[in-house]
Short mmCIF file of C-alpha atoms and ligand atoms in Angstrom, two decimals:
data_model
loop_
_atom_site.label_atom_id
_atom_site.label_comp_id
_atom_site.label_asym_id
_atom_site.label_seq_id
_atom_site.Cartn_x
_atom_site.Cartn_y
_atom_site.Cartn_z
CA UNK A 1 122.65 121.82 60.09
CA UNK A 2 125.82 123.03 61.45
CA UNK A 3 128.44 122.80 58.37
CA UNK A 4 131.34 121.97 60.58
CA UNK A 5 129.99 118.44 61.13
CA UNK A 6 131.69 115.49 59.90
CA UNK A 7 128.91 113.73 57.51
CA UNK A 8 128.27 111.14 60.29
CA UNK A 9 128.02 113.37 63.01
CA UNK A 10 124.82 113.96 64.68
CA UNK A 11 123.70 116.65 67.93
CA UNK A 12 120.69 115.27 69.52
CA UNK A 13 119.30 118.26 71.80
CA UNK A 14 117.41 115.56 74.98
CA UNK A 15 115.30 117.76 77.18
CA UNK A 16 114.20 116.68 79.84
CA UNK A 17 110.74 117.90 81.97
CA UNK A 18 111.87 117.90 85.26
CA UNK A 19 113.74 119.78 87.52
CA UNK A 20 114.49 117.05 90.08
CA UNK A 21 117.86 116.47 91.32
CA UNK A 22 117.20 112.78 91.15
CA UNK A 23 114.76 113.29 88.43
CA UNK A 24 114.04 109.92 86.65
CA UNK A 25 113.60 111.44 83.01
CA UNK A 26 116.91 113.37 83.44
CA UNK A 27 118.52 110.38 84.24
CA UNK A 28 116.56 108.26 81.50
CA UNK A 29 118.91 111.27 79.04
CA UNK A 30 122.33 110.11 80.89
CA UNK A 31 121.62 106.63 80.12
CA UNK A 32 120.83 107.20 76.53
CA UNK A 33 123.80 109.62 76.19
CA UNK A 34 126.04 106.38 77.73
CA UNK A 35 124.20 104.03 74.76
CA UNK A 36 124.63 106.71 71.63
CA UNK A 37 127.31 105.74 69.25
CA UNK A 38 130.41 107.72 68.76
CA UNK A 39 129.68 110.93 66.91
CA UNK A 40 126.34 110.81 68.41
CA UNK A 41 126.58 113.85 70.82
CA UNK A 42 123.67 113.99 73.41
CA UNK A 43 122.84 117.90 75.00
CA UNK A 44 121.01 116.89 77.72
CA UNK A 45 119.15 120.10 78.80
CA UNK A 46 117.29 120.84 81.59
CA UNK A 47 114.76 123.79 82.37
CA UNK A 48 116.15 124.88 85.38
CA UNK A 49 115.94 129.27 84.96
CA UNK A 50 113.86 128.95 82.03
CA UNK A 51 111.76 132.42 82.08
CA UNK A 52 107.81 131.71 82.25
CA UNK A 53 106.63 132.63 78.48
CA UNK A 54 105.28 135.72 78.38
CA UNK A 55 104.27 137.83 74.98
CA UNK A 56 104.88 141.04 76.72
CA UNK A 57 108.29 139.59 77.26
CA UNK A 58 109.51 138.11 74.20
CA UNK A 59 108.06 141.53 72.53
CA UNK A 60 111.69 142.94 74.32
CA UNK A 61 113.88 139.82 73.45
CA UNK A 62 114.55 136.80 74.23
CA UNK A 63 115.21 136.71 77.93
CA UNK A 64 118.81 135.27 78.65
CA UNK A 65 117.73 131.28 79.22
CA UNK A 66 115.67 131.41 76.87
CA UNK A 67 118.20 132.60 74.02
CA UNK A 68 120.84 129.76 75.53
CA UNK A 69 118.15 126.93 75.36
CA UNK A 70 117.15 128.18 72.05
CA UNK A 71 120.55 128.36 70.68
CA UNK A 72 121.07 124.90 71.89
CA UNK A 73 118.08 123.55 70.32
CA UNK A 74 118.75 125.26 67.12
CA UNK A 75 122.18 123.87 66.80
CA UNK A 76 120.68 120.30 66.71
CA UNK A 77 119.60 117.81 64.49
CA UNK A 78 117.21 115.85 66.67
CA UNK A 79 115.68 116.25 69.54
CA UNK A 80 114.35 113.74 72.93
CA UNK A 81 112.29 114.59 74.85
CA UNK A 82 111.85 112.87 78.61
CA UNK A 83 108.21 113.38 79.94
CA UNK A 84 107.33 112.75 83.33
CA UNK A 85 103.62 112.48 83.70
CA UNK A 86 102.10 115.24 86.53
CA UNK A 87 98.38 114.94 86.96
CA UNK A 88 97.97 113.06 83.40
CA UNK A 89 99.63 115.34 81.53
CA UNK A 90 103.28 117.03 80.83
CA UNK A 91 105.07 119.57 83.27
CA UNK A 92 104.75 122.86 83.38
CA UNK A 93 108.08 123.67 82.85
CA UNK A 94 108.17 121.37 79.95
CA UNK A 95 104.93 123.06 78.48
CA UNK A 96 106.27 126.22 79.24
CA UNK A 97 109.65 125.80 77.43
CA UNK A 98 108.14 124.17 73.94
CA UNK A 99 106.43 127.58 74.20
CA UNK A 100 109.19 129.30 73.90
CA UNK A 101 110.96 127.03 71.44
CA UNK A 102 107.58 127.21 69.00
CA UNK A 103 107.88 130.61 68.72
CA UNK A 104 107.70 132.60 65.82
CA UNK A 105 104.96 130.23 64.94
CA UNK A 106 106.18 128.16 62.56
CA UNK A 107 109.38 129.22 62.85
CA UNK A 108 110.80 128.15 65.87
CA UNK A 109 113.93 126.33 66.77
CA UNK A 110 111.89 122.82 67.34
CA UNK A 111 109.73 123.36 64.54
CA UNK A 112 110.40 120.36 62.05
CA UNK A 113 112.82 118.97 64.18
CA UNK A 114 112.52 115.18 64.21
CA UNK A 115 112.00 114.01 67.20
CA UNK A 116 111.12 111.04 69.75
CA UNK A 117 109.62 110.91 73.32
CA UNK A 118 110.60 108.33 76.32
CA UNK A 119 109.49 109.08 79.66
CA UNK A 120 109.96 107.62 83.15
CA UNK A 121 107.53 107.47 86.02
CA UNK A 122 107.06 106.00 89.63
CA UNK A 123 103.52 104.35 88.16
CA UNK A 124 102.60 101.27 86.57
CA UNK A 125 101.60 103.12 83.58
CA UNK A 126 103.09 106.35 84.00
CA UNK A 127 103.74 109.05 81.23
CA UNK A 128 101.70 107.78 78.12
CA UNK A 129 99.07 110.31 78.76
CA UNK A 130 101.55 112.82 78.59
CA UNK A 131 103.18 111.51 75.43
CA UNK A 132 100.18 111.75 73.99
CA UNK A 133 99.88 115.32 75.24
CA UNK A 134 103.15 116.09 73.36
CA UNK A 135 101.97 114.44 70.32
CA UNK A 136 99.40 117.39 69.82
CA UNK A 137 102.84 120.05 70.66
CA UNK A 138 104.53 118.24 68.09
CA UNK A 139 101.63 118.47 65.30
CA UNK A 140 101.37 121.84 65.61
CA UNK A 141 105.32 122.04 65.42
CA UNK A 142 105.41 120.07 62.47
CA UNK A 143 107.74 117.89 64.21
CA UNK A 144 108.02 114.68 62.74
CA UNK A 145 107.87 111.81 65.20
CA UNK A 146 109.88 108.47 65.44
CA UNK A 147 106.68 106.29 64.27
CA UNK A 148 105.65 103.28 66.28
CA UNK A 149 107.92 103.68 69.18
CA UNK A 150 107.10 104.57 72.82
CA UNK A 151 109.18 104.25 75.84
CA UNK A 152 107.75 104.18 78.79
CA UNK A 153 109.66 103.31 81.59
CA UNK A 154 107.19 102.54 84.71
CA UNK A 155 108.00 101.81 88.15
CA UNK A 156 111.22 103.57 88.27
CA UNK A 157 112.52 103.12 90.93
CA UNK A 158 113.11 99.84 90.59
CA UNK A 159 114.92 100.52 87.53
CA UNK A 160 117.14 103.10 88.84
CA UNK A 161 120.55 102.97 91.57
CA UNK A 162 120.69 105.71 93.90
CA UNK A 163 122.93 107.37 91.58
CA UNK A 164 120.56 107.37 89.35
CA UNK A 165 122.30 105.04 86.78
CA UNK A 166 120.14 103.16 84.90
CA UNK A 167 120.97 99.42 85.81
CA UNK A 168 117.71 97.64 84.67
CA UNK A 169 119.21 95.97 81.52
CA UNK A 170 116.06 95.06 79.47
CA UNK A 171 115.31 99.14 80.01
CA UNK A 172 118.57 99.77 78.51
CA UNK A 173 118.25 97.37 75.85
CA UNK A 174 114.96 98.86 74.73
CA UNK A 175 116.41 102.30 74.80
CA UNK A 176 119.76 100.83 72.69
CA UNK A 177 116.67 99.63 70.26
CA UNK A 178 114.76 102.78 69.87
CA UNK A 179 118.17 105.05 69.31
CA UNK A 180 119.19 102.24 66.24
CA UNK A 181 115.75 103.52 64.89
CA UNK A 182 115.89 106.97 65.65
CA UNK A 183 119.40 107.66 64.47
CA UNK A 184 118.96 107.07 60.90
CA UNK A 185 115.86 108.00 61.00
CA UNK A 186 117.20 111.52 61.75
CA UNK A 187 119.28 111.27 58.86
CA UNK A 188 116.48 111.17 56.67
CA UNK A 189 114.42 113.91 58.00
CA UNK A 190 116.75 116.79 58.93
CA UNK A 191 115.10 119.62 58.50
CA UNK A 192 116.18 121.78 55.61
CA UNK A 193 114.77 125.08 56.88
CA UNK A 194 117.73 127.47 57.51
CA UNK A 195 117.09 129.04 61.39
C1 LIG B 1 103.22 112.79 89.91
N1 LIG B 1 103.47 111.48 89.50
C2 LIG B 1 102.65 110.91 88.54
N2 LIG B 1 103.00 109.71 87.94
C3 LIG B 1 102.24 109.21 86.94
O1 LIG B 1 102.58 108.16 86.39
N3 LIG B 1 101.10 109.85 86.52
C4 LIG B 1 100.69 111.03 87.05
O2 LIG B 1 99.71 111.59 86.64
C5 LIG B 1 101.48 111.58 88.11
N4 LIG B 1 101.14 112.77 88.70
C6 LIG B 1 102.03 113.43 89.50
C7 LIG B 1 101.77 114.74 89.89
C8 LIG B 1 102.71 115.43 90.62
C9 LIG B 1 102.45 116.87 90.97
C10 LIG B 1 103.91 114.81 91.02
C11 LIG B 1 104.96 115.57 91.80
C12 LIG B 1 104.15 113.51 90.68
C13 LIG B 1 104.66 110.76 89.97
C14 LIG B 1 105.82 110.95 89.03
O3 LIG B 1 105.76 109.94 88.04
C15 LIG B 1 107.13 110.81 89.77
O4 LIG B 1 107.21 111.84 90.72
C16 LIG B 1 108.32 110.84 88.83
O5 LIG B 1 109.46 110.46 89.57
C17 LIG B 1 108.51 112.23 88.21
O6 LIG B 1 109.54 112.22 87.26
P1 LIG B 1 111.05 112.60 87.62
O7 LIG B 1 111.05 113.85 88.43
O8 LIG B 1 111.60 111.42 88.41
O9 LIG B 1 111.72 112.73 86.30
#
C-alpha cells in the first residue's frame, strides 16, 4: 500500500488482453474507469511492448516494459483484468504478461492481489472459458477473487459506439454493480505483503 494515500483512496491496476485499437476489453476498462467513484483511480494498462518472458532474460533484469508494468502493478491495490477469449482460452499477450508479473514465484507484484475478471467478446458466449483459464493463474497467484461475480459481455458490438464508448446501459449498470462489490471488497483483502 502506498502510504501517501488518503484512507479512502484506492489504485485499481485494469489490464487489459488485447492489443486492438478498438479492442472491446480495453474499452470495457474506459467504461469502468468513467463508473469508479471519486478516489477510485483506474490504470488502465495495456501490453503493447511487453517483452516475451524469457528466464534467460529476466536472469539479466527486468527488461524496460516489463519493470514499468510491474511498477504499475505493484503500486496498486486491486487489480481487473479484461479477457478476450482467442481459441477458448486467454491471449497470449495476456498469458505472457501474468508471467512476468508472477515472478519470483510467490512473490510477484500480482501475487495476493485481489482481483476480478470481466471480459468482452464478439460471441454469444464469449470469454467464460477464458475466465476460467485465469481462475487457475490466479490460484497459483494466490490472488483472491471477487466471489460469485462474472461479467461477460457478449455480442459486443452491439454494445459498443464506434468510439468505443460503452452505450449499452444494462452493460453499464452491471459493471456499476460488480465495482459496488469489488470496491470494498478490496478494502478487506489488501494484501499486507510489503513488495
Ligand atoms: C477470436 N474471437 C473469439 N471469440 C470468442 O468468444 N471465443 C473464441 O474462442 C474466439 N476466438 C478467437 C480467436 C482469434 C485468434 C481471434 C482474433 C478472435 C473473437 C473475439 O471475441 C473478438 O475478436 C473480440 O473482439 C476480441 O476482443 P477485443 O480485441 O475486442 O478486446
Amino acid at each position: 500500500m502506498n502510504d501517501k494515500k488518503h484512507d479512502g483512496d484506492l489504485t485499481i491496476a485494469a489490464i487489459s488482453g488485447s492489443l486492438r485499437s478498438g479492442s472491446y476489453n480495453t474499452a470495457s476498462l474506459m467504461a469502468l474507469r468513467e463508473l469508479a467513484p471519486a478516489g477510485v483511480m483506474l490504470d488502465v494498462l495495456t501490453l503493447h511492448d511487453i517483452e516475451l518472458f524469457d528466464a534467460d532474460v529476466e536472469a539479466q533484469g527486468w527488461p524496460e516494459h516489463v519493470k514499468a508494468l510491474r511498477e504499475r502493478v505493484s503500486r496498486a491495490d486491486g487489480l481487473v483484468i479484461a479477457t478476450p477469449e482467442y481459441n477458448y482460452g486467454i491471449t497470449g499477450v495476456l498469458k505472457n504478461a501474468l508471467d512476468w508479473l508472477s515472478r519470483p514465484t510467490g512473490e510477484g507484484p500480482i501475487v495476493g492481489l485481489p482481483a476480478t475478471i470481466i471480459g468482452a467478446s464478439s460471441s454469444a458466449v464469449g470469454t467464460a472459458r477464458a475466465q476460467s483459464q485465469l481462475r487457475d493463474v490466479f490460484f497459483y497467484n494466490a490472488i483472491p477473487l471477487l466471489p460469485t461475480s462474472e461479467v461477460l459481455i457478449s455480442r459486443a458490438a452491439d454494445k459498443f459506439d464506434s468510439d468505443g464508448r460503452l452505450t449499452h446501459e444494462p452493460t453499464r449498470l452491471f459493471l456499476g454493480k460488480m465495482l459496488d462489490q469489488f470496491l470494498p471488497w478490496v478494502r478487506q483483502h489488501a494484501r499486507t505483503a510489503a513488495r
